[in-house]
Tab-separated table of C-alpha atoms in Angstrom:
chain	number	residue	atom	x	y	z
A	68	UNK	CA	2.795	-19.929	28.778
A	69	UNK	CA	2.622	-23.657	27.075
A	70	UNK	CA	3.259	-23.433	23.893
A	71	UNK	CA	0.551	-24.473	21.689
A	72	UNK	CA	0.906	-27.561	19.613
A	73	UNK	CA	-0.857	-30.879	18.090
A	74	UNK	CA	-0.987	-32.544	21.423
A	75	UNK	CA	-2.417	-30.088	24.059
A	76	UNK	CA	-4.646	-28.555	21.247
A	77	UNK	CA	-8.712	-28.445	22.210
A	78	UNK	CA	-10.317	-29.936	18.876
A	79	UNK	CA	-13.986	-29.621	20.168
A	80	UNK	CA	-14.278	-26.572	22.484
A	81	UNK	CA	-15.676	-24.162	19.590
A	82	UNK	CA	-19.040	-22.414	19.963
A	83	UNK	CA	-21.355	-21.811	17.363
A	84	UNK	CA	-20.828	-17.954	17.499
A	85	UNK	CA	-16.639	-19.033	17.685
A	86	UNK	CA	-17.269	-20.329	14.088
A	87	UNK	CA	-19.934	-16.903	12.976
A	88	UNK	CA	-16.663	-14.993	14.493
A	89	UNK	CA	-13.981	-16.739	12.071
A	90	UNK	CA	-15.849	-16.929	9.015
A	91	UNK	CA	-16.911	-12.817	9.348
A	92	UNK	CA	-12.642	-12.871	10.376
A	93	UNK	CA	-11.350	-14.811	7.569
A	94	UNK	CA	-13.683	-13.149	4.385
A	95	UNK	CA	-12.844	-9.915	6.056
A	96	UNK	CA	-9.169	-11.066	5.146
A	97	UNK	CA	-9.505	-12.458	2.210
A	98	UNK	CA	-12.092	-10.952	0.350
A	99	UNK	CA	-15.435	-13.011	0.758
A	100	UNK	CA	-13.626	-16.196	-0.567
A	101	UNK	CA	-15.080	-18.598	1.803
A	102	UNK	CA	-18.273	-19.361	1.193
A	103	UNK	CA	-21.373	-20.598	3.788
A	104	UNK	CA	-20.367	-23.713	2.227
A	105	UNK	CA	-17.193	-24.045	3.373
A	106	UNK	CA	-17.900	-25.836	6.762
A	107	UNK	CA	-15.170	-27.679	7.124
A	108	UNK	CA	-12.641	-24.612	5.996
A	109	UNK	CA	-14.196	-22.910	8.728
A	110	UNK	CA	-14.136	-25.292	11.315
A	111	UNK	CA	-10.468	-25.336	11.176
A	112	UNK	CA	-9.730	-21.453	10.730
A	113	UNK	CA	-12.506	-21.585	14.490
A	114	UNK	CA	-10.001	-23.884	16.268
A	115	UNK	CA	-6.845	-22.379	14.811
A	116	UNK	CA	-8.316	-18.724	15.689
A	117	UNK	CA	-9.169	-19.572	19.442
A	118	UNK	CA	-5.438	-20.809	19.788
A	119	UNK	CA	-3.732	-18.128	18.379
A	120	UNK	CA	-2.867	-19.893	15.376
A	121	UNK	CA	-3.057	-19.975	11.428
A	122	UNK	CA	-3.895	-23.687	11.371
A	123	UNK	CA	-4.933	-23.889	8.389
A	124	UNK	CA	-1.880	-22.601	6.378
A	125	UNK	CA	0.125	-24.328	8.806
A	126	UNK	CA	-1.689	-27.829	7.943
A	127	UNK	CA	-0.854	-27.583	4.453
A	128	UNK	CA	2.338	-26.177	4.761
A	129	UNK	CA	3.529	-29.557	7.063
A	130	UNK	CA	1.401	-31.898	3.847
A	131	UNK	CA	3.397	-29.642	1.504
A	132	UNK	CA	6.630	-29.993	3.156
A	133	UNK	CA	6.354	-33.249	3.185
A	134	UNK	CA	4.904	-34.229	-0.294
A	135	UNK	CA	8.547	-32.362	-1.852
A	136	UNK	CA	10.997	-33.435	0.898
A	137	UNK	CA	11.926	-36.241	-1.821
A	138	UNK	CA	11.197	-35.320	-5.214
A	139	UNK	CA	12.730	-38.937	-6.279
A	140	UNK	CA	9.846	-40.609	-4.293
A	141	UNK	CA	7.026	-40.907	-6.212
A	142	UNK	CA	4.734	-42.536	-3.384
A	143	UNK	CA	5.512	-39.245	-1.233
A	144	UNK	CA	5.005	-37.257	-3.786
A	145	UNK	CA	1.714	-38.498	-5.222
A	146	UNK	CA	0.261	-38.849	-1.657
A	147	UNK	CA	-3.720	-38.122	-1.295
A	148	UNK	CA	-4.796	-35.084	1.756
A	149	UNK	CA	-6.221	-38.087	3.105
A	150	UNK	CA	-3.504	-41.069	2.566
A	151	UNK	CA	-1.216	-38.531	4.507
A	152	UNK	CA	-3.700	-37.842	7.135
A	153	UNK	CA	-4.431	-41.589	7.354
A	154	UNK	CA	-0.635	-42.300	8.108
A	155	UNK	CA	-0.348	-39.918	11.282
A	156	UNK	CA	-1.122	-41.766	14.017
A	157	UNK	CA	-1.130	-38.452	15.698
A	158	UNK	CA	-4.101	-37.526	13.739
A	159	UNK	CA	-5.646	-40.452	12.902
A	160	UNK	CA	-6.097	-40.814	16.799
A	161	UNK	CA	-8.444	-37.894	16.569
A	162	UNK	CA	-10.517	-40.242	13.989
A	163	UNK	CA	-11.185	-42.432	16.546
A	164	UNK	CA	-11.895	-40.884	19.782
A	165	UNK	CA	-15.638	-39.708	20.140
A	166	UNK	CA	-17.595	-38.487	17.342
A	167	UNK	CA	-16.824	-34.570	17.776
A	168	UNK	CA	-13.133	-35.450	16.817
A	169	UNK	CA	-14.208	-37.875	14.171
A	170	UNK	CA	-15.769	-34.618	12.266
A	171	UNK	CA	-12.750	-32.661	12.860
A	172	UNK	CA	-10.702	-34.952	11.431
A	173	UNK	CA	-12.982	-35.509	8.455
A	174	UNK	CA	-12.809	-31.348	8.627
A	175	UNK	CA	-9.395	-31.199	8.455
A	176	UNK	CA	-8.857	-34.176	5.017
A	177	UNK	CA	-11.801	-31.709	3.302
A	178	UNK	CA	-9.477	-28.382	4.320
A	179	UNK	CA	-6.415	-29.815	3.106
A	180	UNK	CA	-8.125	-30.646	0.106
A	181	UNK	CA	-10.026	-27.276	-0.511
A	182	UNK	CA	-6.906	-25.224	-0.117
A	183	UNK	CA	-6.329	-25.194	-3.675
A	184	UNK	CA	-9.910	-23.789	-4.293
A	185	UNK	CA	-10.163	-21.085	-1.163
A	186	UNK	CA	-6.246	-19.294	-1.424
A	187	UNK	CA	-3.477	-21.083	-3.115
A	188	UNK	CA	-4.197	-23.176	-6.522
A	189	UNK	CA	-2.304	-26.510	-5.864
A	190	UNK	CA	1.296	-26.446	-6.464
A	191	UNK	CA	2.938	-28.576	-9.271
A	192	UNK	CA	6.507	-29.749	-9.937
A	193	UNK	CA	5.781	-31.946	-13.373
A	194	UNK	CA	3.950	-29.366	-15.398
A	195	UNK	CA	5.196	-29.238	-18.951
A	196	UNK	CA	5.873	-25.351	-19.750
A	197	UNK	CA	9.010	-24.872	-18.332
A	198	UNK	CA	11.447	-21.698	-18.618
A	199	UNK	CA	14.378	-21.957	-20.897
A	200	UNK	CA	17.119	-19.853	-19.209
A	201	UNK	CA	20.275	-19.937	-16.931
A	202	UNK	CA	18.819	-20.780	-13.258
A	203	UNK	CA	21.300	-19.418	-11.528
A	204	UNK	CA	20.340	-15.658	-11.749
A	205	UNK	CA	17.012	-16.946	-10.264
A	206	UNK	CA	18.630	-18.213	-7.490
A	207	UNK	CA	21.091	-15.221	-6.570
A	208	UNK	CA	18.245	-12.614	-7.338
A	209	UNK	CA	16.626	-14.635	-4.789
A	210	UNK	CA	18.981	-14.505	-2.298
A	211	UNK	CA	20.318	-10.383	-3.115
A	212	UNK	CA	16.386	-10.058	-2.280
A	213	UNK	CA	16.351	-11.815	0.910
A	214	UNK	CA	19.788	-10.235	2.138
A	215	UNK	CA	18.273	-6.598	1.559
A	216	UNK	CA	15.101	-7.262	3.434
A	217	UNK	CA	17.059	-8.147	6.379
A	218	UNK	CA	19.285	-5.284	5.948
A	219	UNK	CA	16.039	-3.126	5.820
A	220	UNK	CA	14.552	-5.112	8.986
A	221	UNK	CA	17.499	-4.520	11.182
A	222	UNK	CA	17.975	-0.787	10.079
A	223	UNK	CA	14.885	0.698	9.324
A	224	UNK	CA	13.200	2.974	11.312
A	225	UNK	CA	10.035	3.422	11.791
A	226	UNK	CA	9.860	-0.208	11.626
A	227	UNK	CA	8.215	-1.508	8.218
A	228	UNK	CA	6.250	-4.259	9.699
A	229	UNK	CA	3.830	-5.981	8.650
A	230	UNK	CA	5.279	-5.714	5.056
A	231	UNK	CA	4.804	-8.444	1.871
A	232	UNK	CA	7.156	-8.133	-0.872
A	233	UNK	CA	6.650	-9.941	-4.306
A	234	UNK	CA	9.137	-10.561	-6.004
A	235	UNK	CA	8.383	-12.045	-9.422
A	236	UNK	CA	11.523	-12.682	-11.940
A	237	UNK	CA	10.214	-13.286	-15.527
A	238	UNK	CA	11.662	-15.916	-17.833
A	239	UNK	CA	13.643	-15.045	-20.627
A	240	UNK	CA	11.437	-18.201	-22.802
A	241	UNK	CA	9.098	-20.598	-21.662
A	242	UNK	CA	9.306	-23.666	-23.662
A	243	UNK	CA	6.511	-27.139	-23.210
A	244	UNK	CA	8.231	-30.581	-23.098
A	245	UNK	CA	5.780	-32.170	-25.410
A	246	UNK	CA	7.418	-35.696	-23.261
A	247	UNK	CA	5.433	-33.932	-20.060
A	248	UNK	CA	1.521	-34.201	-18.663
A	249	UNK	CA	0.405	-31.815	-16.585
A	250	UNK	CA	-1.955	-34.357	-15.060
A	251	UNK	CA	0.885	-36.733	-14.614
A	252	UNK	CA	2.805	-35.645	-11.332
A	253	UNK	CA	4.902	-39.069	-11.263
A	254	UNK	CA	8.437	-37.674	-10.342
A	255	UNK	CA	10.873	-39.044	-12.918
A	256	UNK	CA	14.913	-39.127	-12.731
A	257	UNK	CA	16.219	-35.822	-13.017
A	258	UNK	CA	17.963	-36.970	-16.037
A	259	UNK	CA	14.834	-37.013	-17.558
A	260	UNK	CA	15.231	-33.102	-18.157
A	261	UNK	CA	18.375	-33.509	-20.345
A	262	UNK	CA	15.708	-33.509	-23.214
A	263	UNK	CA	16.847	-32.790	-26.513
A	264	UNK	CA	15.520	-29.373	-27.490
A	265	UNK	CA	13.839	-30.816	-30.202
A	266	UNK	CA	11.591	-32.298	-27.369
A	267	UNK	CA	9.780	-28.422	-26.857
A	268	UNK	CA	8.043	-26.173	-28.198
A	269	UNK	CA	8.847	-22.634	-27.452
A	270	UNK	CA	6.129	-20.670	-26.248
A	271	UNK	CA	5.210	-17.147	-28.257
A	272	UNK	CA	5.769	-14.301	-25.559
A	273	UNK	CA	2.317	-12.518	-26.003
A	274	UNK	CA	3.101	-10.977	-22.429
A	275	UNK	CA	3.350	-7.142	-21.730
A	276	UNK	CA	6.395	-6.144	-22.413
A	277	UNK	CA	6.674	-2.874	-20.875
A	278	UNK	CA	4.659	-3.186	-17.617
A	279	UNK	CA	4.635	1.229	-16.641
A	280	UNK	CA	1.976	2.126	-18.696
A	281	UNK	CA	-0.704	-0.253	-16.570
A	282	UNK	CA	0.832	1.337	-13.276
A	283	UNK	CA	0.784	4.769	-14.381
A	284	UNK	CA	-2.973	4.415	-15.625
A	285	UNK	CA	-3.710	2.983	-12.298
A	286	UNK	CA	-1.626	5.749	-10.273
A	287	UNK	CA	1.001	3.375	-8.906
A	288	UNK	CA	3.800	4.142	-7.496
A	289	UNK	CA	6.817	3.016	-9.398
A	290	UNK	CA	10.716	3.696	-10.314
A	291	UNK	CA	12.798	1.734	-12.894
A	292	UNK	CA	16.332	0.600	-13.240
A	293	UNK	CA	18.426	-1.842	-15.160
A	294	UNK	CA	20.154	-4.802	-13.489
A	295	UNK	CA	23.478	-6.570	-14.829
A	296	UNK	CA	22.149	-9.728	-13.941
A	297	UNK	CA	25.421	-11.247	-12.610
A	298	UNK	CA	24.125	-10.484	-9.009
A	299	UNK	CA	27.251	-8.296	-8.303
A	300	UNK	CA	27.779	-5.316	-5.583
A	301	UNK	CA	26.402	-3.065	-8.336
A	302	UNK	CA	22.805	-5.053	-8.377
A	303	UNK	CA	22.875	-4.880	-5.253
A	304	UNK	CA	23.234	-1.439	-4.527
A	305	UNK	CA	20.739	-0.677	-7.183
A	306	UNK	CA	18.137	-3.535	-5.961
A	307	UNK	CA	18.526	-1.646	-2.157
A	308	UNK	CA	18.187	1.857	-3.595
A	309	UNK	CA	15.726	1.418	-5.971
A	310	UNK	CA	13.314	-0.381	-3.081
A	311	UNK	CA	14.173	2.100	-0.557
A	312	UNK	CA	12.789	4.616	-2.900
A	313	UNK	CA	9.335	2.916	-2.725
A	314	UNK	CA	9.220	2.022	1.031
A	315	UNK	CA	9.918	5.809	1.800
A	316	UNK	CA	7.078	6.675	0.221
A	317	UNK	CA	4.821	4.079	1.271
A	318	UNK	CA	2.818	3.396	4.249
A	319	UNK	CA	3.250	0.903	7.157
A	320	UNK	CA	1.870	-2.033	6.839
A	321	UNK	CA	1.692	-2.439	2.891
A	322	UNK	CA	2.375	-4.824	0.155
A	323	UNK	CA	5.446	-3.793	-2.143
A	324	UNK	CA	6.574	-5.792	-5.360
A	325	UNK	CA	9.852	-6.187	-7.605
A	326	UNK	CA	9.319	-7.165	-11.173
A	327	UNK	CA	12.866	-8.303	-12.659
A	328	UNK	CA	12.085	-8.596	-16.191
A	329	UNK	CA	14.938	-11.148	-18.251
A	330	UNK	CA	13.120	-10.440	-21.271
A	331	UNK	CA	15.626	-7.914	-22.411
A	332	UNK	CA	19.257	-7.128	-23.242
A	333	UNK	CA	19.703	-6.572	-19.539
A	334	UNK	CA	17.595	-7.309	-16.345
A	335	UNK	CA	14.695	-4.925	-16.441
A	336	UNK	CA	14.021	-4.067	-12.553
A	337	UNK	CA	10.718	-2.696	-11.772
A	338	UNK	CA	9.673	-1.686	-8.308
A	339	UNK	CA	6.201	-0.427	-7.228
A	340	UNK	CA	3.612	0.189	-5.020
A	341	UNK	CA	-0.395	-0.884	-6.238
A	342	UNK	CA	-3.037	1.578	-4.620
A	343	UNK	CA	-4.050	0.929	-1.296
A	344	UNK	CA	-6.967	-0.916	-2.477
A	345	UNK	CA	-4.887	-3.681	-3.461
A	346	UNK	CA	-1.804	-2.878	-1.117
A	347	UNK	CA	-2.789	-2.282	2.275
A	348	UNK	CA	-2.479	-5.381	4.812
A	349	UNK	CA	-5.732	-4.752	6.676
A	350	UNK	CA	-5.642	-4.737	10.462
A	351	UNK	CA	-5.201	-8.325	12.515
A	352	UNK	CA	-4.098	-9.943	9.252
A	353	UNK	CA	-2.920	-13.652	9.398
A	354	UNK	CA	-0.801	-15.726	6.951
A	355	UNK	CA	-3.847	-16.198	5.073
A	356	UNK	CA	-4.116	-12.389	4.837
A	357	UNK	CA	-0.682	-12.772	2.729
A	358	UNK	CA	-1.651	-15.652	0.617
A	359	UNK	CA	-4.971	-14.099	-0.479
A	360	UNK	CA	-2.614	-10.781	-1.473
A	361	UNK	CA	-0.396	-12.578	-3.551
A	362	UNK	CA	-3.042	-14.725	-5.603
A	363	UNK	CA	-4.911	-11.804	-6.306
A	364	UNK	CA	-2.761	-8.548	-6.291
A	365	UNK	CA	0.230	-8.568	-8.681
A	366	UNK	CA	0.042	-6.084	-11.275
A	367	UNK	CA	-2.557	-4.973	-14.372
A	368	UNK	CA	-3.542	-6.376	-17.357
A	369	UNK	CA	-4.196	-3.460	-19.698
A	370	UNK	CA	-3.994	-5.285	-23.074
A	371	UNK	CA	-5.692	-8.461	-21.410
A	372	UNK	CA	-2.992	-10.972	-22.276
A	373	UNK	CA	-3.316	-12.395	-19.014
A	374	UNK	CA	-6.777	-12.251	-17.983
A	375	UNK	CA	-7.803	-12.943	-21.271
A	376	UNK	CA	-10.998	-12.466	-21.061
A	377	UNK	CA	-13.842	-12.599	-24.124
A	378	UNK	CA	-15.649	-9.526	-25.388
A	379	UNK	CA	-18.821	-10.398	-23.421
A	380	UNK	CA	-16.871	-11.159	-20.282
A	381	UNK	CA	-14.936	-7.404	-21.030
A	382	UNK	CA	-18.548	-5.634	-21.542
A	383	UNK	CA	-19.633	-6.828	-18.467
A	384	UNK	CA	-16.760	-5.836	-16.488
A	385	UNK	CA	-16.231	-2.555	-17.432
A	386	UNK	CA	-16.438	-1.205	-14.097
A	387	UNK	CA	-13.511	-3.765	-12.608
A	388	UNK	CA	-9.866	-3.201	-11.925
A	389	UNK	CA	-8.311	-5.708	-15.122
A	390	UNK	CA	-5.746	-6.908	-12.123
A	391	UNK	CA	-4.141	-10.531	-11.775
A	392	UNK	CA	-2.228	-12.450	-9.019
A	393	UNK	CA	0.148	-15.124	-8.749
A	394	UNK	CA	-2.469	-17.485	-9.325
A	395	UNK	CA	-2.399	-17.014	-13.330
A	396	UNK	CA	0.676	-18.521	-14.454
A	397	UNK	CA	1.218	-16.466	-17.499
A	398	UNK	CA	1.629	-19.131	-19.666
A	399	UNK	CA	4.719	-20.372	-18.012
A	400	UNK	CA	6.209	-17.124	-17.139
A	401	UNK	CA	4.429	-16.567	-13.267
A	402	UNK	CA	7.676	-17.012	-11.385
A	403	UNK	CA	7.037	-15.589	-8.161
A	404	UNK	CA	8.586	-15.761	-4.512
A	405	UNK	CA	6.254	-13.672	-1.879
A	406	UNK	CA	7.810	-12.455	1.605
A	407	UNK	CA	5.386	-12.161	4.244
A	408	UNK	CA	7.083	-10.430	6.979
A	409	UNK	CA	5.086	-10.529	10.251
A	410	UNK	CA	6.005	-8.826	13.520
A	411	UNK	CA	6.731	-12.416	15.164
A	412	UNK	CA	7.050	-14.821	11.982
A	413	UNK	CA	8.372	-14.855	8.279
A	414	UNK	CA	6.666	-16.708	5.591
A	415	UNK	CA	8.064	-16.921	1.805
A	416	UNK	CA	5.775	-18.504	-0.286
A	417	UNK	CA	6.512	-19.612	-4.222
A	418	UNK	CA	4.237	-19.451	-6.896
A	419	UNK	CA	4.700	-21.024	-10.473
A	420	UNK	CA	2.570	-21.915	-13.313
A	421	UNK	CA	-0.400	-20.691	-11.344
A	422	UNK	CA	0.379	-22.719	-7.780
A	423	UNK	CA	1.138	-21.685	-4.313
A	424	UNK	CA	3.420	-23.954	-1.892
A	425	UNK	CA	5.366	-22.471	1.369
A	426	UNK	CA	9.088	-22.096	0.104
A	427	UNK	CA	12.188	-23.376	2.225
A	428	UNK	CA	15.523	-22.071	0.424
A	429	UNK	CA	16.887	-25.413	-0.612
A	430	UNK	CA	13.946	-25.762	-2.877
A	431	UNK	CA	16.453	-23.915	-4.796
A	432	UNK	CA	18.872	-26.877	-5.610
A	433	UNK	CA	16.052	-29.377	-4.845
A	434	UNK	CA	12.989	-28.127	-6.890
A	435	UNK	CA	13.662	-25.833	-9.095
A	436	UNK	CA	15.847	-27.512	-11.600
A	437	UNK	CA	12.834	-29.009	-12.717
A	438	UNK	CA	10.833	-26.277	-13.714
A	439	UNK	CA	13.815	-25.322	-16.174
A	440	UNK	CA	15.021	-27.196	-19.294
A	441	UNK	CA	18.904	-28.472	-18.818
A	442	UNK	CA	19.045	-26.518	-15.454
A	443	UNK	CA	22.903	-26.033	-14.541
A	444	UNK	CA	23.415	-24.839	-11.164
A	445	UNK	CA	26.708	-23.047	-10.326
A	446	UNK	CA	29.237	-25.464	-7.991
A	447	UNK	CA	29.156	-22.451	-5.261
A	448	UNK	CA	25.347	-23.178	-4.701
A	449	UNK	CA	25.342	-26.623	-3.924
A	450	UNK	CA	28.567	-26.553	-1.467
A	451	UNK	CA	28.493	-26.290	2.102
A	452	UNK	CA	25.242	-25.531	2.551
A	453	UNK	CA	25.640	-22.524	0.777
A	454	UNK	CA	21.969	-21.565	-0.095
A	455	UNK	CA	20.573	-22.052	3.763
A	456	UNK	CA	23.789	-20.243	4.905
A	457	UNK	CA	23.710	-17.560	2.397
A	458	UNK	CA	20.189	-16.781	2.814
A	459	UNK	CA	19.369	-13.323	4.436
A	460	UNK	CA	16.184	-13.733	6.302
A	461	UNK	CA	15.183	-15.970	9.027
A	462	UNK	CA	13.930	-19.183	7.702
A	463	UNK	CA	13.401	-21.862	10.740
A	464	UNK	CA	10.384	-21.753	12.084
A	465	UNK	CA	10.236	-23.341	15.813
A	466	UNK	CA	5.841	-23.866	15.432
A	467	UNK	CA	6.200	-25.193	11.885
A	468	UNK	CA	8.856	-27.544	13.034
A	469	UNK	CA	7.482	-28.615	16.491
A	470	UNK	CA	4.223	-29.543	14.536
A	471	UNK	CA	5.618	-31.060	11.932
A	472	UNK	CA	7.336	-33.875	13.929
A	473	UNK	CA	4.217	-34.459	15.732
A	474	UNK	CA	1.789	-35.169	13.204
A	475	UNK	CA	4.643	-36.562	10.282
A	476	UNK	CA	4.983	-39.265	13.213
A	477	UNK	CA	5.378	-42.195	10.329
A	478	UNK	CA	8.263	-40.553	8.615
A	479	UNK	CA	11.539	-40.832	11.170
């Protein structure tokens, strides 16, 4: 079979009841978030769907990719949907072929651009509230995580696929770097983060501090344990044992999440299962499936210091779930890393300060000393390609990549 990519792809050969098909597909998945509206959202999800692929994740995960390849490069990283569109010759060929192509090019600078509002808020580097901790237990949390799901892919049996894990580690402080704008995503020198401390304000933790109480209310499945937080054989074991617990008693095809909590004297570790309702990867699910299950599905707000939502807002809602996603940022402390585990595909996605962006592990040494304040990271990390080495799960992607070099034609 040819493989399916940017070249031999049929732009124009949709049908009007391809495009009724998608859009009753895609709300289906993601819970009536695309609206009749949403033309050009649709137009690509039509094209991607009769091809057997999630274009539209897949579009803005290349745009992504490319925006933080260089974090120093200001041009790249400030680039429009529709500069970087504009500078494919691959795609900017579709611009000017007949008219049908003309709109699916148009369709595909609005999707790019509409991302942010349909399934992932858009994804920010230089926002001020950053976290005020030692980055390193981030970074071997993440990979313990990532070496365990492997372990549990190779050896588990029934097979556990489809399965999303969350994993969201929460900050020990937040602090705002009253020097930063969150509307100003110029990419300075990364000696611009050896700020004084005097330079931020530390934000008051008004945050849930004990999160069982919303999950027992709820009738979530749940155990507890307490983590070292040196990332040693012991956290391990515990991490594996702990999750084990949970994916025994859960169903296939589910949605699982680890809260580790550095809030307190040691690493709080929290690992649960929502009800179905907000668990449950429905049938035929796609990458957007994921996304969508992330944003929306993380854990409950029982005291409302997330939602925060007004006493009208609360009367009227009386009858809702009060349930968040990855999409609030928690003032700072939404620092999340999702594993969507397909039969045929993994995607990890990252979510901070209320954006979404398709991780690749050497964001680790790339991007994420600058969401912390004086970020240190250990020698170990940054030798020998430690982090790509050292990092459980399967993380090339043959599509993403062939695609990528086709349409990111201007960047050899």
């Amino acid at each position: 079979m040819e493989t399916v990519n940017v070249l031999n792809i049929d732009w124009t050969g949709h049908t009007a009841d391809d495009i009724k098909e998608a859009r009753e597909y895609i709300n289906k998945q993601c819970g009536n978030a695309i609206s009749d509206f949403d033309q050009a959202f649709i137009t690509l999800e039509t094209i991607g769907r009769r091809h057997g692929i999630n274009l539209v994740p897949l579009m803005h995960d290349i745009y992504s990719f490319y925006k933080f390849k260089d974090l120093t490069d200001s041009e790249r990283y400030n680039m429009t949907h529709s500069q970087f569109c504009a500078k494919s010759k691959t795609l900017k060929s579709l611009k000017f072929k007949d008219e049908a192509h003309k709109q699916v090019y148009q369709s595909l600078v609005q999707t790019l651009a509409s991302f942010q509002h349909r399934l992932a808020p858009a994804f920010r580097v230089n926002n001020p509230l950053k976290i005020d901790d030692d980055i390193n237990p981030y970074i071997q949390y993440t990979l313990n995580v990532s070496n365990m799901l492997k372990k549990i892919l190779n050896t588990q049996q029934p097979s556990p696929l489809p399965l999303l894990v969350d994993l969201w580690i929460i900050p020990l402080r937040v602090k705002e770097a009253l020097l930063s704008s969150a509307d100003d995503d110029d990419e300075e020198d990364s000696d611009d983060d050896e700020s004084d401390s005097d330079d931020e304000d530390e934000k008051i933790d008004t945050m849930t501090k004990d999160f069982t109480p919303n999950l027992k209310k709820y009738g979530a499945i749940y155990e507890t344990a307490t983590l070292d937080n040196n990332g040693d054989l012991k956290d391990v074991r515990t991490l594996e044992t702990v999750f084990k617990k949970i994916l025994n008693k859960s169903r296939r095809s589910i949605k699982l999440n680890i809260i580790i909590d550095r809030r307190k004297q040691k690493d709080n570790l929290l690992i649960y299962q929502l009800p179905l309702k907000y668990a449950a990867i429905p049938r035929n699910y796609c990458n957007e499936t994921m996304i969508f299950l992330t944003s929306q599905h993380v854990m409950y707000d029982i005291d409302n210091s997330i939602l925060k939502r007004d006493k009208k807002t609360l009367q009227q809602q009386t009858d809702k779930d009060p349930i968040f996603g990855a999409k609030y940022g928690c003032d700072g402390k939404m620092f999340l890393l999702s594993f969507g585990l397909h039969e045929k595909q993994i995607r990890i996605s990252f979510w901070k300060n209320g954006g979404g962006v398709r991780f690749w592990p050497n964001y680790m040494i790339t991007m994420w000393p600058r969401l912390f304040i004086n970020a240190k990271i250990n020698k170990e990390y940054q030798m020998n390609n430690y982090i790509e080495n050292n990092f459980g799960l399967k993380w090339k992607d043959e599509e993403f990549t062939n695609w990528y070099n086709a349409i990111v034609d201007f960047d050899k």
